[in-house]
Coordinates of C-alpha atoms in Angstrom, one line a residue:
Chain A
X1 CA 20.8 -55.1 -137.5
X2 CA 17.9 -55.8 -139.8
X3 CA 14.9 -55.3 -137.5
X4 CA 11.3 -53.1 -137.3
X5 CA 11.3 -49.7 -135.5
X6 CA 7.8 -48.9 -134.1
X7 CA 8.2 -45.5 -132.1
X8 CA 6.9 -44.1 -129.7
X9 CA 6.1 -47.2 -127.2
X10 CA 3.7 -44.8 -125.3
X11 CA 1.1 -42.8 -126.9
X12 CA -1.6 -40.3 -125.3
X13 CA -4.1 -39.0 -127.5
X14 CA -6.4 -36.3 -126.2
X15 CA -10.1 -36.6 -127.6
X16 CA -10.3 -35.0 -131.0
X17 CA -7.1 -35.3 -132.0
X18 CA -5.7 -37.4 -134.5
X19 CA -2.0 -39.5 -133.8
X20 CA 0.6 -41.2 -136.4
X21 CA 2.3 -44.1 -134.7
X22 CA 5.3 -44.8 -136.4
X23 CA 7.2 -48.4 -138.2
X24 CA 10.3 -48.3 -140.0
X25 CA 11.8 -51.7 -140.9
X26 CA 15.4 -52.5 -142.0
X27 CA 14.9 -55.3 -143.9
X28 CA 13.6 -55.0 -146.9
X29 CA 10.6 -56.4 -147.2
X30 CA 7.6 -55.2 -149.2
X31 CA 4.6 -56.9 -147.0
X32 CA 4.3 -54.1 -144.5
X33 CA 1.0 -54.7 -141.6
X34 CA -0.9 -53.4 -138.5
X35 CA -2.0 -55.0 -136.5
X36 CA -3.8 -53.9 -132.7
X37 CA -4.5 -56.1 -129.7
X38 CA -6.4 -55.6 -126.8
X39 CA -5.5 -56.9 -123.4
X40 CA -5.5 -60.6 -123.5
X41 CA -7.1 -60.7 -126.7
X42 CA -5.3 -61.7 -129.8
X43 CA -3.6 -59.7 -132.6
X44 CA -6.3 -58.1 -135.4
X45 CA -5.4 -56.3 -139.0
X46 CA -5.8 -52.7 -139.1
X47 CA -4.4 -52.3 -142.9
X48 CA -1.7 -54.5 -144.8
X49 CA 0.2 -52.6 -147.4
X50 CA 2.3 -55.5 -150.6
X51 CA 3.7 -53.0 -152.7
X52 CA 4.9 -49.2 -151.8
X53 CA 1.9 -47.1 -152.9
X54 CA -1.0 -49.6 -152.3
X55 CA -2.1 -50.5 -149.2
X56 CA -5.6 -52.4 -148.7
X57 CA -8.1 -52.3 -145.6
X58 CA -8.0 -55.1 -142.8
X59 CA -10.4 -56.6 -140.6
X60 CA -11.0 -53.4 -138.5
X61 CA -10.0 -50.6 -140.6
X62 CA -12.6 -48.4 -139.8
X63 CA -10.9 -44.6 -138.2
X64 CA -7.8 -45.8 -139.4
X65 CA -4.9 -44.7 -142.3
X66 CA -2.0 -45.4 -143.7
X67 CA 0.7 -44.3 -146.5
X68 CA 3.5 -46.4 -148.3
X69 CA 5.4 -43.6 -149.5
X70 CA 8.7 -45.5 -149.2
X71 CA 9.3 -49.5 -149.2
X72 CA 10.8 -49.3 -145.2
X73 CA 7.5 -46.3 -143.8
X74 CA 4.0 -47.6 -143.0
X75 CA 2.2 -45.1 -140.3
X76 CA -0.5 -45.9 -139.3
X77 CA -2.8 -42.3 -137.7
X78 CA -5.2 -42.9 -135.7
X79 CA -8.6 -40.4 -136.1
X80 CA -10.6 -38.7 -133.5
X81 CA -13.3 -41.5 -135.9
X82 CA -11.8 -44.0 -134.1
X83 CA -13.6 -44.0 -130.5
X84 CA -11.9 -47.1 -128.4
X85 CA -8.1 -46.5 -129.6
X86 CA -6.7 -48.3 -126.2
X87 CA -4.6 -50.3 -127.0
X88 CA -1.8 -52.0 -128.1
X89 CA -0.4 -51.7 -132.0
X90 CA 1.8 -53.6 -133.3
X91 CA 3.6 -53.1 -137.2
X92 CA 4.7 -56.0 -139.1
X93 CA 6.2 -57.3 -142.2
X94 CA 7.1 -59.3 -144.4
X95 CA 8.9 -61.4 -147.9
X96 CA 5.8 -60.8 -149.6
X97 CA 2.1 -61.9 -148.6
X98 CA 1.9 -64.2 -151.9
X99 CA 3.1 -67.0 -149.8
X100 CA 1.7 -68.5 -146.8
X101 CA 5.4 -69.9 -145.9
X102 CA 7.0 -66.8 -144.8
X103 CA 6.7 -65.7 -141.5
X104 CA 6.4 -61.9 -140.3
X105 CA 8.1 -59.9 -138.5
X106 CA 7.2 -57.7 -135.6
X107 CA 8.3 -54.7 -133.8
X108 CA 7.9 -53.5 -130.1
X109 CA 4.7 -51.8 -130.5
X110 CA 3.5 -48.4 -130.0
X111 CA 0.9 -48.5 -126.4
X112 CA -1.8 -46.0 -127.4
X113 CA -3.4 -44.5 -124.2
X114 CA -6.6 -42.1 -123.9
X115 CA -6.0 -38.6 -121.5
Chain B
X1 CA -11.3 -68.8 -141.9
X2 CA -9.7 -72.3 -140.5
X3 CA -9.7 -71.7 -136.3
X4 CA -7.3 -72.9 -133.4
X5 CA -8.1 -74.5 -130.5
X6 CA -5.1 -74.1 -127.1
X7 CA -5.1 -75.1 -123.6
X8 CA -5.6 -71.4 -121.8
X9 CA -2.3 -72.0 -119.2
X10 CA 0.2 -74.7 -119.0
X11 CA 3.2 -75.1 -116.6
X12 CA 6.5 -76.4 -117.2
X13 CA 9.6 -76.8 -114.7
X14 CA 12.9 -75.4 -116.7
X15 CA 15.0 -77.4 -118.3
X16 CA 12.2 -80.2 -118.8
X17 CA 10.7 -80.9 -122.3
X18 CA 7.6 -79.1 -122.9
X19 CA 4.4 -80.4 -125.5
X20 CA 1.8 -77.4 -126.6
X21 CA -1.0 -79.1 -128.3
X22 CA -3.3 -77.3 -131.2
X23 CA -6.3 -78.9 -132.9
X24 CA -7.5 -77.6 -135.6
X25 CA -9.6 -80.1 -137.7
X26 CA -11.2 -77.3 -140.0
X27 CA -7.3 -76.7 -141.3
X28 CA -7.4 -76.8 -145.7
X29 CA -5.2 -78.4 -148.0
X30 CA -3.0 -75.5 -148.1
X31 CA -2.6 -73.9 -145.0
X32 CA 0.5 -73.7 -143.4
X33 CA 0.3 -74.1 -139.7
X34 CA 2.4 -71.3 -137.7
X35 CA 3.7 -71.0 -134.0
X36 CA 4.9 -67.4 -132.7
X37 CA 5.6 -66.7 -128.3
X38 CA 4.5 -63.1 -127.6
X39 CA 6.0 -62.2 -124.4
X40 CA 4.5 -59.3 -121.5
X41 CA 4.6 -55.8 -123.2
X42 CA 6.5 -56.9 -126.8
X43 CA 5.6 -58.0 -130.6
X44 CA 5.3 -61.8 -131.3
X45 CA 7.9 -63.7 -132.5
X46 CA 8.4 -66.2 -134.5
X47 CA 9.3 -69.8 -133.8
X48 CA 8.5 -72.3 -136.9
X49 CA 5.9 -73.3 -139.4
X50 CA 4.9 -76.3 -141.5
X51 CA 2.7 -77.8 -143.9
X52 CA 2.5 -81.9 -143.4
X53 CA 5.6 -82.7 -142.1
X54 CA 7.3 -82.7 -138.7
X55 CA 9.7 -79.0 -138.8
X56 CA 12.7 -78.4 -136.5
X57 CA 14.4 -75.8 -136.4
X58 CA 16.8 -74.3 -133.1
X59 CA 14.1 -72.8 -131.5
X60 CA 11.7 -75.4 -131.4
X61 CA 9.9 -78.5 -133.0
X62 CA 6.6 -79.2 -134.7
X63 CA 5.2 -82.4 -134.7
X64 CA 2.4 -82.6 -137.6
X65 CA -0.8 -85.1 -137.1
X66 CA -1.3 -87.4 -140.0
X67 CA -4.6 -85.8 -140.9
X68 CA -3.1 -82.4 -140.5
X69 CA -6.1 -81.4 -137.9
X70 CA -3.6 -81.3 -135.0
X71 CA 0.0 -80.5 -133.9
X72 CA 2.3 -79.8 -131.3
X73 CA 5.5 -77.1 -130.3
X74 CA 8.1 -78.9 -128.9
X75 CA 10.4 -77.3 -126.2
X76 CA 12.8 -79.5 -125.9
X77 CA 14.5 -77.8 -122.6
X78 CA 12.3 -75.6 -121.2
X79 CA 13.6 -72.4 -119.6
X80 CA 12.6 -69.2 -117.8
X81 CA 13.0 -67.3 -121.3
X82 CA 10.1 -69.4 -122.5
X83 CA 7.5 -67.9 -120.8
X84 CA 5.5 -66.7 -123.1
X85 CA 1.8 -67.0 -125.0
X86 CA 2.2 -69.4 -127.1
X87 CA -0.4 -68.9 -130.4
X88 CA -1.1 -71.8 -132.9
X89 CA -2.2 -69.6 -136.4
X90 CA -3.5 -71.2 -140.0
X91 CA -2.2 -69.5 -142.8
X92 CA -3.9 -68.9 -145.1
X93 CA -2.6 -69.5 -148.6
X94 CA -2.1 -66.4 -150.1
X95 CA -4.1 -66.1 -153.2
X96 CA -6.8 -63.6 -154.9
X97 CA -8.0 -61.4 -153.1
X98 CA -6.6 -63.2 -149.5
X99 CA -3.4 -61.9 -149.1
X100 CA -1.5 -64.6 -145.8
X101 CA -3.0 -62.4 -143.0
X102 CA -2.4 -64.1 -139.3
X103 CA -5.1 -64.3 -137.3
X104 CA -4.5 -65.4 -133.5
X105 CA -6.2 -66.1 -131.3
X106 CA -6.6 -66.9 -127.4
X107 CA -3.0 -68.6 -127.5
X108 CA -1.8 -70.9 -124.7
X109 CA -0.6 -68.9 -121.1
X110 CA 2.9 -71.2 -120.9
X111 CA 4.5 -70.7 -116.9
X112 CA 8.0 -71.5 -116.4
X113 CA 8.9 -73.0 -112.7
X114 CA 12.5 -72.8 -112.2

């Protein structure tokens, strides 16, 4: 079955540590996104990528980094510069960003907590 | 960004229809209206979207006002599995510096009673 796989489901970070969240899709989608969701809140866009080897900052990119070396993969690194990383992280993909007609498909998320 | 306004919560009984309203008075002419839903501890799930005409799919129907300032998501027969947070989202028309991002608000918490 095609879909988006996020791992791990739960992740704990120590002070000063960088952690990387995995996102893999087999939908052959060009565009991929990372969102952050805080309790009781909507999603906020961290980074997005429209094509391999290209990515752009979203609304809250500070303290995060991404790479897009393969079409299928869009890992997110939460760096030590992100002072409030505890949140639910969601990865999504879509056929493209060029049209507002295309729905986004989401993974089941990674819940990151501070130790 | 054009914003949407939804009730914080709604309740329904199983097997009954549910009408979830959304106001978007500042919608632009080319913005699509998207609906997603999110179950606890899961990622959002696409439900339906439309531009001007009413839309139907296997999950729901979307009724769009003639002036496009409001819309209603219709679940024809609610089941317990429909209990979720429902988000009404205006999808920015991507082009130039825009990138079609989804801007999620607070959404409506739908409770379905057996």
